């Protein structure tokens, strides 16, 4: 996915096609959110066929790349970002924002850039936190079942 992020021709997004850019951004985030929520519900219902250990990290990575793409597209508009000029800068800013580190070397100045940054923070609070909680719950349950099986003498 990261390789695709760096290789896909994303230069057609941004200020030249704002309606398309915002539509794709919204649709991608909505789809990822729905898929994450589906995984969370399946974990909470304790469905045995669910495999969140693979799906949740992939969807989380995809969400990061969607936000990085949005930041890169926004950076093409003058005045939106200070210090963001490359795709790596956009990915770096996304991860720094997600980790709530905020080094300050890349800063959103424009209203659209600030809006997307706020959306990323809220998205992380709601969807990524729920997904991480579900994943850790699933892993704790699997560990308890594994320990119980070995404690009862099963091979």
Coordinates of C-alpha atoms in Angstrom, one line a residue:
X1 CA 0.0 0.0 0.0
X2 CA 2.8 2.4 0.8
X3 CA 4.5 1.6 -2.5
X4 CA 1.2 2.3 -4.3
X5 CA 1.0 5.6 -2.4
X6 CA 4.3 6.7 -3.8
X7 CA 3.7 5.4 -7.3
X8 CA 0.1 6.3 -8.1
X9 CA -0.3 9.3 -10.3
X10 CA -2.1 11.5 -7.7
X11 CA -1.1 14.8 -9.2
X12 CA -4.5 15.1 -10.8
X13 CA -6.0 15.6 -7.4
X14 CA -6.0 18.9 -5.5
X15 CA -6.7 22.4 -6.6
X16 CA -7.2 21.5 -10.3
X17 CA -10.1 19.1 -9.4
X18 CA -11.4 20.1 -5.9
X19 CA -14.8 18.4 -6.3
X20 CA -13.3 15.1 -7.3
X21 CA -10.6 15.3 -4.6
X22 CA -13.1 16.0 -1.8
X23 CA -15.5 13.4 -3.1
X24 CA -12.8 10.7 -3.2
X25 CA -11.4 11.7 0.2
X26 CA -14.9 11.5 1.8
X27 CA -15.8 8.2 0.1
X28 CA -12.5 6.6 1.0
X29 CA -12.8 7.6 4.6
X30 CA -16.4 6.5 4.8
X31 CA -15.6 3.1 3.3
X32 CA -12.6 2.5 5.7
X33 CA -14.8 3.6 8.6
X34 CA -17.5 1.2 7.6
X35 CA -15.1 -1.7 7.2
X36 CA -13.4 -0.8 10.6
X37 CA -16.8 -0.7 12.3
X38 CA -17.8 -4.0 10.8
X39 CA -14.6 -5.5 12.3
X40 CA -15.3 -3.9 15.6
X41 CA -18.9 -5.3 15.7
X42 CA -17.7 -8.8 14.7
X43 CA -15.1 -8.8 17.5
X44 CA -17.7 -7.5 20.1
X45 CA -20.1 -10.3 19.0
X46 CA -17.2 -12.7 19.4
X47 CA -17.6 -14.3 16.0
X48 CA -15.0 -17.1 15.6
X49 CA -14.4 -16.5 11.9
X50 CA -13.3 -12.9 12.4
X51 CA -9.6 -12.1 11.7
X52 CA -9.1 -8.6 13.0
X53 CA -5.3 -9.1 13.4
X54 CA -4.9 -8.7 9.7
X55 CA -7.8 -6.5 8.6
X56 CA -7.6 -3.8 11.3
X57 CA -3.9 -3.0 10.7
X58 CA -4.4 -2.9 6.9
X59 CA -7.4 -0.6 7.2
X60 CA -5.5 1.6 9.7
X61 CA -2.6 1.9 7.2
X62 CA -5.0 2.7 4.4
X63 CA -6.6 5.5 6.5
X64 CA -3.1 7.0 7.1
X65 CA -2.4 6.9 3.4
X66 CA -5.8 8.5 2.5
X67 CA -5.0 11.4 4.9
X68 CA -1.5 11.7 3.5
X69 CA -2.9 11.9 0.0
X70 CA -5.3 14.6 1.1
X71 CA -2.5 16.6 2.7
X72 CA -0.4 16.2 -0.4
X73 CA -3.2 17.4 -2.6
X74 CA -3.9 20.4 -0.3
X75 CA -0.3 21.3 -0.2
X76 CA -0.5 22.1 -3.9
X77 CA -2.7 25.1 -3.0
X78 CA -0.6 28.1 -2.0
X79 CA -1.0 29.0 1.7
X80 CA -2.4 25.7 2.9
X81 CA 0.7 24.2 4.4
X82 CA 4.1 25.4 5.5
X83 CA 6.9 22.8 5.1
X84 CA 4.9 20.1 3.2
X85 CA 6.2 19.7 -0.3
X86 CA 6.6 16.0 -1.0
X87 CA 4.6 12.8 -0.5
X88 CA 7.0 11.8 2.2
X89 CA 6.3 15.1 4.0
X90 CA 2.6 14.4 3.8
X91 CA 3.0 10.8 5.1
X92 CA 5.3 12.2 7.9
X93 CA 2.8 14.9 8.9
X94 CA 0.0 12.3 8.9
X95 CA 1.9 9.9 11.2
X96 CA 3.1 12.8 13.5
X97 CA -0.5 14.0 13.8
X98 CA -1.8 10.5 14.4
X99 CA 0.8 10.0 17.1
X100 CA -0.1 13.4 18.6
X101 CA 3.6 14.4 18.6
X102 CA 3.3 17.6 16.6
X103 CA 6.9 18.6 16.0
X104 CA 5.8 21.9 14.4
X105 CA 8.1 21.6 11.3
X106 CA 5.0 21.2 9.1
X107 CA 2.0 23.2 9.9
X108 CA -1.4 23.7 8.4
X109 CA -2.1 27.4 7.6
X110 CA -5.1 27.3 5.3
X111 CA -8.6 26.6 6.4
X112 CA -8.9 23.4 4.3
X113 CA -5.7 22.1 5.7
X114 CA -6.8 22.8 9.3
X115 CA -10.1 21.1 8.6
X116 CA -8.5 17.9 7.3
X117 CA -6.2 17.9 10.3
X118 CA -9.1 18.2 12.6
X119 CA -10.9 15.4 10.7
X120 CA -7.9 13.2 11.0
X121 CA -7.7 13.7 14.8
X122 CA -11.5 13.0 15.2
X123 CA -11.3 10.1 12.8
X124 CA -8.4 8.6 14.9
X125 CA -10.3 9.2 18.2
X126 CA -13.4 7.5 16.9
X127 CA -12.6 4.8 14.4
X128 CA -9.0 4.0 14.9
X129 CA -9.3 3.9 18.7
X130 CA -12.4 1.6 18.4
X131 CA -10.5 -0.6 16.0
X132 CA -7.4 -0.8 18.3
X133 CA -9.6 -1.5 21.3
X134 CA -11.4 -4.3 19.4
X135 CA -8.1 -5.8 18.2
X136 CA -6.6 -5.8 21.7
X137 CA -9.8 -7.3 23.1
X138 CA -9.7 -10.0 20.5
X139 CA -6.1 -10.8 21.2
X140 CA -6.7 -10.9 25.0
X141 CA -9.6 -13.3 24.4
X142 CA -7.4 -15.5 22.2
X143 CA -4.7 -15.5 24.8
X144 CA -7.2 -16.5 27.5
X145 CA -8.5 -19.3 25.4
X146 CA -5.0 -20.5 24.6
X147 CA -4.0 -20.5 28.3
X148 CA -7.3 -22.2 29.3
X149 CA -6.7 -25.0 26.7
X150 CA -3.1 -25.6 27.9
X151 CA -4.1 -25.4 31.6
X152 CA -6.8 -28.1 31.0
X153 CA -4.2 -30.5 29.6
X154 CA -5.1 -30.2 25.9
X155 CA -2.2 -30.3 23.5

